[in-house]
Each structure stands twice: as structure tokens, then as C-alpha cells.
CSV table of C-alpha atoms and ligand atoms in Angstrom, one decimal:
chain,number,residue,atom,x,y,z
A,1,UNK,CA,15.0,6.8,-9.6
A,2,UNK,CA,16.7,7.1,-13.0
A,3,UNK,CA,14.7,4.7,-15.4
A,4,UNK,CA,16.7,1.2,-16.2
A,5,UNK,CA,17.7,0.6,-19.3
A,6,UNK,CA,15.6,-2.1,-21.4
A,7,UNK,CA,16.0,-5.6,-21.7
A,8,UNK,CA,15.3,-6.5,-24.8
A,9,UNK,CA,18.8,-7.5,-25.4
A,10,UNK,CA,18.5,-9.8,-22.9
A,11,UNK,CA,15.1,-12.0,-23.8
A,12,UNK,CA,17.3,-15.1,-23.8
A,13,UNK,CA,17.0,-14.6,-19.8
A,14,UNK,CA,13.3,-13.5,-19.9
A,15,UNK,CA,12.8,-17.5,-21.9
A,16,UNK,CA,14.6,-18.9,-18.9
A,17,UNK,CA,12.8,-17.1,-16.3
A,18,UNK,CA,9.7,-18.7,-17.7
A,19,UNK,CA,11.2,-22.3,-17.4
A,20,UNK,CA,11.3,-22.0,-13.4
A,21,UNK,CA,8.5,-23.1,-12.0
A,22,UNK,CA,10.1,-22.3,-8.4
A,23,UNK,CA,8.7,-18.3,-7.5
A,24,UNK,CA,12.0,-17.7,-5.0
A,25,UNK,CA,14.4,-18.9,-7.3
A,26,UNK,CA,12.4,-17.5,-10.4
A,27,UNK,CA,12.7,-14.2,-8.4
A,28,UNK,CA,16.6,-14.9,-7.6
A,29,UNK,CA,16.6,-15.0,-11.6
A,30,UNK,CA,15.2,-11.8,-12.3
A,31,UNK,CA,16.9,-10.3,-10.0
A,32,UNK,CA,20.0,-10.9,-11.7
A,33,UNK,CA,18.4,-10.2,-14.6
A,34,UNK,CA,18.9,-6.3,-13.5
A,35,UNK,CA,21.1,-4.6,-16.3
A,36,UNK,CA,24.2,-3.9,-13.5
A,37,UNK,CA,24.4,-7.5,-12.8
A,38,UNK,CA,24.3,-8.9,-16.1
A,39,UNK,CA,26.9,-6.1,-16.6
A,40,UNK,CA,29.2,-7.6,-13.9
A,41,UNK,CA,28.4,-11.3,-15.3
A,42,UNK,CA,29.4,-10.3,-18.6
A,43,UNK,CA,32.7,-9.2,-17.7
A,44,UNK,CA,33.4,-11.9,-15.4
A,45,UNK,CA,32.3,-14.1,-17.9
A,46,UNK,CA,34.5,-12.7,-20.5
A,47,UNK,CA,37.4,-13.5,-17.9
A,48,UNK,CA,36.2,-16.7,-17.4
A,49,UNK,CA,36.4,-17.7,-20.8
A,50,UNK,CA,39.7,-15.9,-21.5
A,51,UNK,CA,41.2,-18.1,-18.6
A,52,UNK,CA,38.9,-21.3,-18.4
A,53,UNK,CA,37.6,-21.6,-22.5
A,54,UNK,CA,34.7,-22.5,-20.2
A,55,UNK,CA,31.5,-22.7,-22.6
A,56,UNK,CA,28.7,-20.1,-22.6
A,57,UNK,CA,27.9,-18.7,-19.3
A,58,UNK,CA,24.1,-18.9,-20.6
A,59,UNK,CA,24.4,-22.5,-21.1
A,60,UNK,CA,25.8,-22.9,-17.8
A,61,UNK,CA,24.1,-20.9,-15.1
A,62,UNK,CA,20.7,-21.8,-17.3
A,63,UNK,CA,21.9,-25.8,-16.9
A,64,UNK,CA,23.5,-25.2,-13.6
A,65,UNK,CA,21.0,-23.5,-11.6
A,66,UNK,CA,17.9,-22.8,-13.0
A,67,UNK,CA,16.4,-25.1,-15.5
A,68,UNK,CA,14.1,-27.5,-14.4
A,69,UNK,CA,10.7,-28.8,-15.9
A,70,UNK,CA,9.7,-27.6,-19.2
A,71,UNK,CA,7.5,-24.3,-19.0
A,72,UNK,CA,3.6,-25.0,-18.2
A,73,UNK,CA,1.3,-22.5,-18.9
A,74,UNK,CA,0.4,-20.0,-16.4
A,75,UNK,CA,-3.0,-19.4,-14.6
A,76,UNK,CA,-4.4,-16.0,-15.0
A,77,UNK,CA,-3.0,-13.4,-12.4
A,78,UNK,CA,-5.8,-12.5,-10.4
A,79,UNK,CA,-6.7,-8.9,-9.7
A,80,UNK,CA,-5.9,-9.4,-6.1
A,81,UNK,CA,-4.5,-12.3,-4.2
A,82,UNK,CA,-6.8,-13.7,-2.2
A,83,UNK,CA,-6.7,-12.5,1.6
A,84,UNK,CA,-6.4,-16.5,3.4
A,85,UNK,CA,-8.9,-19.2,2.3
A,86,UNK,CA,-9.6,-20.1,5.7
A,87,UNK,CA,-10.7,-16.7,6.4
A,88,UNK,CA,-13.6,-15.5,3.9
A,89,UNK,CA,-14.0,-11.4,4.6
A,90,UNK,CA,-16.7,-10.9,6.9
A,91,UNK,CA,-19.9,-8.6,6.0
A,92,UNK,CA,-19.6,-5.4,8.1
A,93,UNK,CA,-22.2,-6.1,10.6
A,94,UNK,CA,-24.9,-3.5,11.5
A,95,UNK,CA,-24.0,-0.6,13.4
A,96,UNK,CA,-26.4,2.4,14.1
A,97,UNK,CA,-26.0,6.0,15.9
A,98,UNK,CA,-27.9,5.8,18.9
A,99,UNK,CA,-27.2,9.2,19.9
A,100,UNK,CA,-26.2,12.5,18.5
A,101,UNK,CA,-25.4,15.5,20.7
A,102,UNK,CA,-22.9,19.0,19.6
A,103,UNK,CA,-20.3,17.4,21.3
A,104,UNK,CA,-20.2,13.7,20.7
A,105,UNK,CA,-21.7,10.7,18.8
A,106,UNK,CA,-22.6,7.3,20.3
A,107,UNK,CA,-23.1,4.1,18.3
A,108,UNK,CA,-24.7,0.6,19.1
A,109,UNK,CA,-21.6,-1.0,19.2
A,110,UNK,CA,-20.2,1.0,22.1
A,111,UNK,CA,-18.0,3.3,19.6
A,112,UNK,CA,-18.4,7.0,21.1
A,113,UNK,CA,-17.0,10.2,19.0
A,114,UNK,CA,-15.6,13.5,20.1
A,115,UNK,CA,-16.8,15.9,18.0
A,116,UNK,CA,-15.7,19.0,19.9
A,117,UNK,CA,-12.7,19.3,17.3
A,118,UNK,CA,-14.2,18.7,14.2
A,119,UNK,CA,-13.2,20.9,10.9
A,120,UNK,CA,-14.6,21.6,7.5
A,121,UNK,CA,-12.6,20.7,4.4
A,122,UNK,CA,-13.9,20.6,1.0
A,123,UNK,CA,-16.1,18.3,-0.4
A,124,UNK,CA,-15.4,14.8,-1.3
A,125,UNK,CA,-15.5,14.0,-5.5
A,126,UNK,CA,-13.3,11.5,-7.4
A,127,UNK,CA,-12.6,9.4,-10.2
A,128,UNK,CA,-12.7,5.7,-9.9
A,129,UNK,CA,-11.2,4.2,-12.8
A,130,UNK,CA,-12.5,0.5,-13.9
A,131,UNK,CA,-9.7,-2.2,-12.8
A,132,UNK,CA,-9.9,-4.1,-15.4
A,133,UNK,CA,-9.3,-1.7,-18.5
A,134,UNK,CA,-6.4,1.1,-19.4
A,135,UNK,CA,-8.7,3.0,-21.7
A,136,UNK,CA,-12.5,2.5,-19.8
A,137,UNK,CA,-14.3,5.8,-18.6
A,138,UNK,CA,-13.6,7.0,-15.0
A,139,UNK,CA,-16.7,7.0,-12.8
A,140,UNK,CA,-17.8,10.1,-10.3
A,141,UNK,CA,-17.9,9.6,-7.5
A,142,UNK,CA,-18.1,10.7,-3.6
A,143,UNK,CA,-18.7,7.7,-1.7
A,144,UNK,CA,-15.7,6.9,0.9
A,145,UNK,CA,-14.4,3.7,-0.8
A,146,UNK,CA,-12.3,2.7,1.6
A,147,UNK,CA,-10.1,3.4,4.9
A,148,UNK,CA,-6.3,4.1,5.0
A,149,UNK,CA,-4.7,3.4,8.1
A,150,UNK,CA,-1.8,6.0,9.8
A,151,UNK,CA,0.5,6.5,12.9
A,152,UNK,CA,0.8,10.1,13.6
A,153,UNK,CA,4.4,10.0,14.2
A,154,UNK,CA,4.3,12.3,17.0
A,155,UNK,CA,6.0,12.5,20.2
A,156,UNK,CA,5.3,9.6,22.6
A,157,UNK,CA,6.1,9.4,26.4
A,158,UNK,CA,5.4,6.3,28.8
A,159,UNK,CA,2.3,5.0,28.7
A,160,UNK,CA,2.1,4.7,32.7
A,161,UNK,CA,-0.1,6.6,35.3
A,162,UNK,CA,2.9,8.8,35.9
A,163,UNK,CA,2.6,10.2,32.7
A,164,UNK,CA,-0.7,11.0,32.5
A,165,UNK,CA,-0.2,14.8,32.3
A,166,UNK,CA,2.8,14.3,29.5
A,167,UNK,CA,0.4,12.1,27.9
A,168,UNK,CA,-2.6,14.4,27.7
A,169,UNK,CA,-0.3,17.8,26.5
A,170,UNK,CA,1.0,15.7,23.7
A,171,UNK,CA,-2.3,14.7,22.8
A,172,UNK,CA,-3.5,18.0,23.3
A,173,UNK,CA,-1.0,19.9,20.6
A,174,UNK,CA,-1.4,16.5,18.5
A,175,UNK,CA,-4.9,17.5,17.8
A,176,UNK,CA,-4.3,21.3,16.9
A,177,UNK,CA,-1.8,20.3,14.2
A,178,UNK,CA,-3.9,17.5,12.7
A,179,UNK,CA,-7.1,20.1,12.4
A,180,UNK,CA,-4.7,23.0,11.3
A,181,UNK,CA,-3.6,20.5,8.6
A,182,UNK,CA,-6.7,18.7,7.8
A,183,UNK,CA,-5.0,15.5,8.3
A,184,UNK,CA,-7.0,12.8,8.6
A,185,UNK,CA,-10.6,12.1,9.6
A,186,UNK,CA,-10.2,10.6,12.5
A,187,UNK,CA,-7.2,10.5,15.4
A,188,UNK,CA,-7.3,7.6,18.2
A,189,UNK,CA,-5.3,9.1,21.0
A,190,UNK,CA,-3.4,6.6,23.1
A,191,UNK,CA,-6.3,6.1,25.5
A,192,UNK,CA,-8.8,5.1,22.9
A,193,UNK,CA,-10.4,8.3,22.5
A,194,UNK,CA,-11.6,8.9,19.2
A,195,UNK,CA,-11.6,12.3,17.5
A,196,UNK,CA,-13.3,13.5,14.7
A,197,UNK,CA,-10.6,16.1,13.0
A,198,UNK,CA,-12.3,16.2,9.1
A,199,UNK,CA,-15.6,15.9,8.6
A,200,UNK,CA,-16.8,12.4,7.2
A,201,UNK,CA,-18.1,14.1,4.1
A,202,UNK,CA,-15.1,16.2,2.7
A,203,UNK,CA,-11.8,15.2,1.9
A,204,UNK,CA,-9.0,15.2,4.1
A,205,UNK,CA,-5.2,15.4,3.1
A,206,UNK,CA,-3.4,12.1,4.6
A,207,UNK,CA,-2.9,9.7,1.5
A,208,UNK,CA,-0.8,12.2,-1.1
A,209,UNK,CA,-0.1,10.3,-3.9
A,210,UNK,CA,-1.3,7.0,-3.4
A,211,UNK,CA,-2.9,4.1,-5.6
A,212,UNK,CA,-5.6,0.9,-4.2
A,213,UNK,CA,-7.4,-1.2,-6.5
A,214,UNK,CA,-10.6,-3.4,-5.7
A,215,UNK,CA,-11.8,-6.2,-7.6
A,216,UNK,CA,-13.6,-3.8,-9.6
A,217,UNK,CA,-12.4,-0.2,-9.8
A,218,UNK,CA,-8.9,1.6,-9.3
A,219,UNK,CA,-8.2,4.5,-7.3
A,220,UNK,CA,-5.3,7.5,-8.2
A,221,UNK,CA,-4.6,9.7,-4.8
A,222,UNK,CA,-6.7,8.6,-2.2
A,223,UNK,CA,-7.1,11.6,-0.4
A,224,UNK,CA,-10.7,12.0,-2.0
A,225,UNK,CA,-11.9,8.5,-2.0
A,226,UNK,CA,-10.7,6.9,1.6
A,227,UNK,CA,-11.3,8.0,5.0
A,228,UNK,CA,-8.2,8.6,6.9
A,229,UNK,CA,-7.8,6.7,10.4
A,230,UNK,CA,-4.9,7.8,12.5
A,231,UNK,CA,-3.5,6.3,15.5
A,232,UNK,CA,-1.0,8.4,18.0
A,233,UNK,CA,1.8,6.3,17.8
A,234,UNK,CA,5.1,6.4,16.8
A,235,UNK,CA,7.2,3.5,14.0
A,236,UNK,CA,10.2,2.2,15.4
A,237,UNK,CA,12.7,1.4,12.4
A,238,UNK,CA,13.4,-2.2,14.1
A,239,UNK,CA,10.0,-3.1,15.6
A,240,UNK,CA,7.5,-0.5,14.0
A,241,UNK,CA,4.5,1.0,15.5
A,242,UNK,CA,3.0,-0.4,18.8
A,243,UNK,CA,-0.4,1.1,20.1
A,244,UNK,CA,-2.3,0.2,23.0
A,245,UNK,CA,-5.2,-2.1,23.9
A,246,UNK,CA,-7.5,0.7,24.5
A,247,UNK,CA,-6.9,2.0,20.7
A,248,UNK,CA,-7.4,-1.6,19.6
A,249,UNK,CA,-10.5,-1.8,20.8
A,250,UNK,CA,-11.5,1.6,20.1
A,251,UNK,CA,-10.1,1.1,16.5
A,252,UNK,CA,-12.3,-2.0,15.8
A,253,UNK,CA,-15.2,0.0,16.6
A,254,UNK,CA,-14.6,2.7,14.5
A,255,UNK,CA,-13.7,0.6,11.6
A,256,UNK,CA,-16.7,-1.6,12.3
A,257,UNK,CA,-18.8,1.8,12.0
A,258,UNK,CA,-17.7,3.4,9.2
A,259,UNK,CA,-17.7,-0.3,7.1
A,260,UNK,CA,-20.8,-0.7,8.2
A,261,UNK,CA,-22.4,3.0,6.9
A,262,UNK,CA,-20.8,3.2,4.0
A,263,UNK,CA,-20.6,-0.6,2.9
A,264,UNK,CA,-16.2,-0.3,2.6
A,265,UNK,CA,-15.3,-4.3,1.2
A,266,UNK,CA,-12.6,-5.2,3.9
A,267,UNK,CA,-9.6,-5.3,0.9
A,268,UNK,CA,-10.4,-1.9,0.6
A,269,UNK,CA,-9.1,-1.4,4.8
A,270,UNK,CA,-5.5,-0.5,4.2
A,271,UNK,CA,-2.5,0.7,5.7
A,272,UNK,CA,-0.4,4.1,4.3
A,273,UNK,CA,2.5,2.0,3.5
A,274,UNK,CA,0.1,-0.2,1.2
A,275,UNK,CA,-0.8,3.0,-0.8
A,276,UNK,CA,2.3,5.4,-0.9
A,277,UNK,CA,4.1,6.4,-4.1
A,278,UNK,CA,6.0,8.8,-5.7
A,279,UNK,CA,5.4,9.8,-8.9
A,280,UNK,CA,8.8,11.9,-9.6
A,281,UNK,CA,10.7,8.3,-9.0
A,282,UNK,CA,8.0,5.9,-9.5
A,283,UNK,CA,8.5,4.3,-6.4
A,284,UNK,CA,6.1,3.0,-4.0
A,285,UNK,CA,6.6,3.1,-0.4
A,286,UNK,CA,7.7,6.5,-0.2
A,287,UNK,CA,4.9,7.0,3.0
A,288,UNK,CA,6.4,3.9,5.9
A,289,UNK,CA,3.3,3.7,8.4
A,290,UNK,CA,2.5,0.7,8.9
A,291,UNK,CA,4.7,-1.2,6.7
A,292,UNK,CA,4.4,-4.0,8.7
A,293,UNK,CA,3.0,-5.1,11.8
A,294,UNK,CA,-0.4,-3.5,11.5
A,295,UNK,CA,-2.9,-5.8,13.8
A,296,UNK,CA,-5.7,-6.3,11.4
A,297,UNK,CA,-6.9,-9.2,12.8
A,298,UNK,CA,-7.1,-7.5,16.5
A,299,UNK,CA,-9.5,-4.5,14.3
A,300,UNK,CA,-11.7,-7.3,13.0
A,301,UNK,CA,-10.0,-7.4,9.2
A,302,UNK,CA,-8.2,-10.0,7.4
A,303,UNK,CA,-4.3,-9.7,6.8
A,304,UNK,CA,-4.8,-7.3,3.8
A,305,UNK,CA,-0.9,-7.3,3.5
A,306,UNK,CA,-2.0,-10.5,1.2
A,307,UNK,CA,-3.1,-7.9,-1.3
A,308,UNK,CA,-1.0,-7.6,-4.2
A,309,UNK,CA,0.0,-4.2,-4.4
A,310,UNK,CA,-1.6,-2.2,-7.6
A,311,UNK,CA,0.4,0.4,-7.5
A,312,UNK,CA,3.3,-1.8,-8.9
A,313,UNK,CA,0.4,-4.1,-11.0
A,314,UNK,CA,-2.0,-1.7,-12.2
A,315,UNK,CA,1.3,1.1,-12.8
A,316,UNK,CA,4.1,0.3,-13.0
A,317,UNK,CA,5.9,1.4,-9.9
A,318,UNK,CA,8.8,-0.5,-7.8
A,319,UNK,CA,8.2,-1.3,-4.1
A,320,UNK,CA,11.3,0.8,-2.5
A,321,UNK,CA,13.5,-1.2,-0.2
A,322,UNK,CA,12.9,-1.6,3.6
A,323,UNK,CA,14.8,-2.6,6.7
A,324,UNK,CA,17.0,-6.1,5.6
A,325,UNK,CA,15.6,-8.1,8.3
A,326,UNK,CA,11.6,-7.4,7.2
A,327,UNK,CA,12.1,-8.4,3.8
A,328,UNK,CA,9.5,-11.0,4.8
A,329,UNK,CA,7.1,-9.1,6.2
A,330,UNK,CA,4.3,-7.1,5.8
A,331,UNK,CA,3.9,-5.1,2.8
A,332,UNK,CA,7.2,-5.8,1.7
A,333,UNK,CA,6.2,-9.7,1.5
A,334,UNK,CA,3.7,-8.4,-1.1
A,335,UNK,CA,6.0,-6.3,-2.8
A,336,UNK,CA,8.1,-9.1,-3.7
A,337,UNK,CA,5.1,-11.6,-4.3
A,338,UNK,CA,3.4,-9.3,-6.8
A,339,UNK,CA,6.6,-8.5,-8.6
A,340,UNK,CA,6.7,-12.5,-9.3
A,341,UNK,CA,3.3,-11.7,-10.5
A,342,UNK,CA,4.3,-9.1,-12.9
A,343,UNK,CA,7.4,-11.0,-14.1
A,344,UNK,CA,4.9,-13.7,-14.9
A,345,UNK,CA,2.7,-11.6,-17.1
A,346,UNK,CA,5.5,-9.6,-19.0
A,347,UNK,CA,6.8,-13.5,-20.1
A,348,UNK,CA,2.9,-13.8,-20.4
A,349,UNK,CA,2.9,-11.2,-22.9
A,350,UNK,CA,6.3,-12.3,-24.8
A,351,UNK,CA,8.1,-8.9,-23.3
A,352,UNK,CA,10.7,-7.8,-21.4
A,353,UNK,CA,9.8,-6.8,-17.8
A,354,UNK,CA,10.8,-3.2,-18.5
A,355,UNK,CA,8.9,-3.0,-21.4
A,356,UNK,CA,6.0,-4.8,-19.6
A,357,UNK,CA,6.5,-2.0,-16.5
A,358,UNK,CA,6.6,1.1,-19.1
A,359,UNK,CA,3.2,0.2,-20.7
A,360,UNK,CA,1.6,0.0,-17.1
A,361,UNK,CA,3.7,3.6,-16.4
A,362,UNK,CA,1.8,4.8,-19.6
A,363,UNK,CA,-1.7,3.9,-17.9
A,364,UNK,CA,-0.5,5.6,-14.7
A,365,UNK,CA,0.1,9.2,-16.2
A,366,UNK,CA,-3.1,8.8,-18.1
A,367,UNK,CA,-4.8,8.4,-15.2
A,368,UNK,CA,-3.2,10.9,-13.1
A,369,UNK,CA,-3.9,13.2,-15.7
A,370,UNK,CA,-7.6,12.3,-15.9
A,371,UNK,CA,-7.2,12.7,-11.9
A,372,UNK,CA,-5.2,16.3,-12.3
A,373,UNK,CA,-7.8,17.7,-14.8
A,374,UNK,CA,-10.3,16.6,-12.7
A,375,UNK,CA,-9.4,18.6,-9.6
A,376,UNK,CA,-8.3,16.1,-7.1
A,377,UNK,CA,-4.4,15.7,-7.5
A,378,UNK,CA,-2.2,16.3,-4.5
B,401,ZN,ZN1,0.4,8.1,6.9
């Protein structure tokens, strides 16, 4: 996407914005704030006054619509929004291999792997950058920090005794393609059956560009530092991704597994539509699955669609738009919440919100950079 034009013309709009202590209509504000629609305000404004001799359309709308108490001074943005107060994260709770054979792995909570299919990648090593500075040193690492959640996107039939055989083939040439691409770590086929694809302790290539932040560190292309669960199912556009009770159950006790043997912080158990960009565009959401609608209460996490996105506070990016009628949902609900958030701090820090969202830009390609030299860009 073509960069917008800056603002700074316009910072009698950014003073208003400030005065509405209302987030939605804040948010209506801004919007309209866009350089095309101050465009099409000016000129019917300048109409207006030809005809009417109206006064200013800035004293208007501003008296109109939008002012209301005088400006109180905002709270500190946190890092990440809380995920629910009623719901504190849970520990992971102890899980431990009970049994290790060639072909499979069994676990105390009743999680069993197929490791018939298993393939080497390379080794796992990345950068984690400290969260809360643009200019600290990156940190080594090779610890899987987290887990980013897929749909395969692959061919679906019934999911009924009659299509057991049709069920099984798809499966079947599921599995060559994700080893032949290295796609993820694990695959949960549609009866619950959990495959290892890429081994735990190399890298496998199912985030692409991609950005999640923690309280304390930020991570550039995620390949390298989060696991990669799959799930054999298919997003509709209208109602997304469905999978079935056996992968729900087989799902919580593979999550419960890997949180528990390498200590992942639940916020850090995210879907691929949380962690998608694009660089070329500087759009996030470039990568759908499981924009909304992932069950993460089912797999024993708390709704981490409360995150704040970091790709758009931590960089700069813009959320792209999604289907009209899930504005409100999912990962498009944080979108829009943490673009209040940024609005907030660019009036926080007496600039425009392009201005504000070209500084964070600046930190992103630093970071990529640091990321590229290192060896683990996609
Ligand atoms: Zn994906």
C-alpha cells in the first residue's frame, strides 16, 4: 500500500481527537481524519460556505459532534492488554513423556505422537529483541517462545463414517506436502491424530513474516522462535475454520505439552492471523487463519484475541480489512482497539498519527535488518 501522505497540516484534528474521551467515536474521528476524507470535506465545505456563509466546518463538526469534556490525561498504554480480569493465565501444568518408542511418543496427560513422519530442518536460533526499547541489544536465542496456531487449508470432505476412506487419502497426501515443505511442526488430522512433521528442535517454515511481542521481548519472523501447530481444516470466508471435537481435545493436549516443556507464557499461544505481515505494504493480516473464531478456551488458553497487536504498536503496520460483518470480531476487534491505542500515544507524543506510525516503521526495518544479517529472515 502506497504510503499516506502526512498530517501535519491537519494537527488542528489531531487536538480534537484528544478531547474525545469516547474510544468509538474517537475512532469515527480519525478515521475521518484520513487525508481522502478531509479531501472530500474540504471541498464540500468550500461549497457549503459558497452557498450557506456557514462558519468554519472545524468549528462546527468539532462543536457539533465531537467535543465533549475537556482532555484528561491518559494512562500509560500497556505493552499488552490484558487477556480478561476474571481469567488470570493459568501455569502450564506438569506434563511428562511416559514413553518413547521409533514410532511414537506418549505423555502423562494422554497426548500420544506419531513420529513415523518426522523431518529434519535446520536448527532453531533467533533474535529476541527487548520490548521495551528501539535501540536495546537483541538477545540469542533458541528456545521455542511460543506457539502459532494454522489451518492447513486443504481439501476437506464429510466428516461421516462414509467418508472414512476420502478422509484418510486427504490426510494421507496432506502429510507428504507438509514434510516436503517443512511446514509446521506438528499437523492434527481431523481425527485427532497428531503428527510430528518438523522436528521440535529446528525451525520450521509456517509464520513468514510475522511479528509477537511478550511483556518482555519482541519477535521479527517467527519461523525460528514459535512452534508451528496445524490443524486440517479449511476457513470459510463467512464462518471460518471449524475442526472437530477429537482435534480439540487432541489440540489441548498438545498445547498443554509443549507449554509445559518449554515454559511458553499463554499470550505467547497465538493464531497466524495474529502474527501475519507484509513488509512490501506494511500491512498486517496478509496470512487469514484463524482470524477469528479460534476456540482458545476449548485448548485450555485465554482469548488471546485480547492482545493488542505489536505488529501495528511495536511497527508501525495497519491491520488490512476483513469480511464487513466481523469487524467485531477476533483479531480484527484488536486491530481496531490497538489502533485507538496508537492514536492515543501519537497525541501522547504531540504528533501526527503518520508521523507517530513512521518512527515505529523506522524500528521495524532496523529490526528486520538485525533479523536479515542475522540469518533468519524469510
Ligand atoms: Zn498459517
Amino acid at each position: 500500500m502506497p504510503e499516506r501522505r502526512p498530517l501535519a497540516r491537519n494537527s488542528w484534528l489531531d487536538k480534537i481527537a484528544v478531547r474525545i474521551d469516547d474510544p468509538v467515536r474517537r475512532l469515527r474521528f480519525l478515521k475521518m481524519a484520513r487525508p481522502e476524507v478531509q479531501d472530500r470535506l474540504r471541498r464540500r465545505f468550500a461549497i457549503r460556505v459558497r452557498m450557506l456563509m456557514i462558519p468554519s466546518l472545524a468549528v462546527v463538526v468539532a462543536a457539533a459532534v465531537f467535543v465533549r469534556a475537556p482532555a484528561k490525561p491518559r494512562p500509560p498504554i500497556p505493552v499488552a492488554r490484558p487477556t480478561s480480569p476474571a481469567v488470570a493465565p493459568a501455569p502450564p501444568s506438569e506434563v511428562w513423556e511416559v514413553e518413547k518408542t521409533a514410532a511414537s511418543e506418549t505423555y502423562s496427560n494422554g497426548l500420544w505422537i506419531d513420529d513415523r513422519y518426522a523431518v529434519p530442518n535446520h536448527p532453531r536460533g533467533y533474535l529476541a529483541f527487548p520490548a521495551g526499547s528501539a535501540n536495546a541489544p537483541a538477545v540469542p536465542r533458541s528456545d521455542p517462545a511460543g506457539i502459532v496456531f494454522h489451518t492447513t487449508e486443504s481439501s476437506q470432505a464429510a466428516f461421516s463414517p462414509e467418508d472414512n476412506g476420502t478422509l484418510r487419502r486427504i490426510g494421507e497426501s496432506l502429510l507428504d506436502y507438509v514434510r516436503r515443505k517443512r511446514a509446521y511442526h506438528f499437523v492434527i488430522d481431523r481425527f485427532g491424530r497428531v503428527r510430528r512433521v518438523v522436528q521440535e528442535n529446528d525451525a520450521a517454515n509456517h509464520a513468514g513474516f510475522s511479528v509477537w511481542a511478550d511483556q518482555q521481548w519482541l519477535y521479527v519472523n517467527l519461523n525460528e522462535s514459535f512452534l508451528g501447530v496445524s490443524f486440517e481444516a479449511r476457513t470459510d470466508p463467512r464462518g471460518g475454520a471449524v475442526i472437530s471435537p477429537a482435534q480439540v481435545r487432541a489440540g489441548a493436549m498438545l498445547i498443554e505439552m509443549l507449554r509445559s516443556r518449554y515454559r511458553i507464557p499463554a499470550a505467547n499461544c497465538v493464531t497466524h492471523a495474529q502474527v501475519s505481515v507484509n513488509p512490501s505494504n506494511m500491512q498486517a493480516g496478509y496470512h487469514t487463519d484463524w482470524a477469528f473464531g479460534f476456540p482458545f478456551e476449548q485448548l485450555g488458553l485465554p482469548d488471546n484475541y485480547a492482545h493488542d497487536l505489536p505488529s501495528l504498536w511495536a511497527f508501525g503496520f495497519q491491520y488490512a480489512s476483513g469480511p464487513p460483518d466481523k469487524a467485531a470480531s477476533g483479531v480484527y476487534a484488536s486491530a481496531a482497539h490497538t489502533e485507538e491505542c496508537i492514536a492515543g500515544r501519537a497525541s501522547a507524543a504531540g504528533l501526527t498519527l503518520a508521523a507517530y506510525r513512521n518512527s515505529l516503521r523506522q524500528t521495524y526495518r532496523k529490526r528486520f535488518e538485525e533479523v536479515r544479517r542475522a540469518g533468519s529472515a524469510n
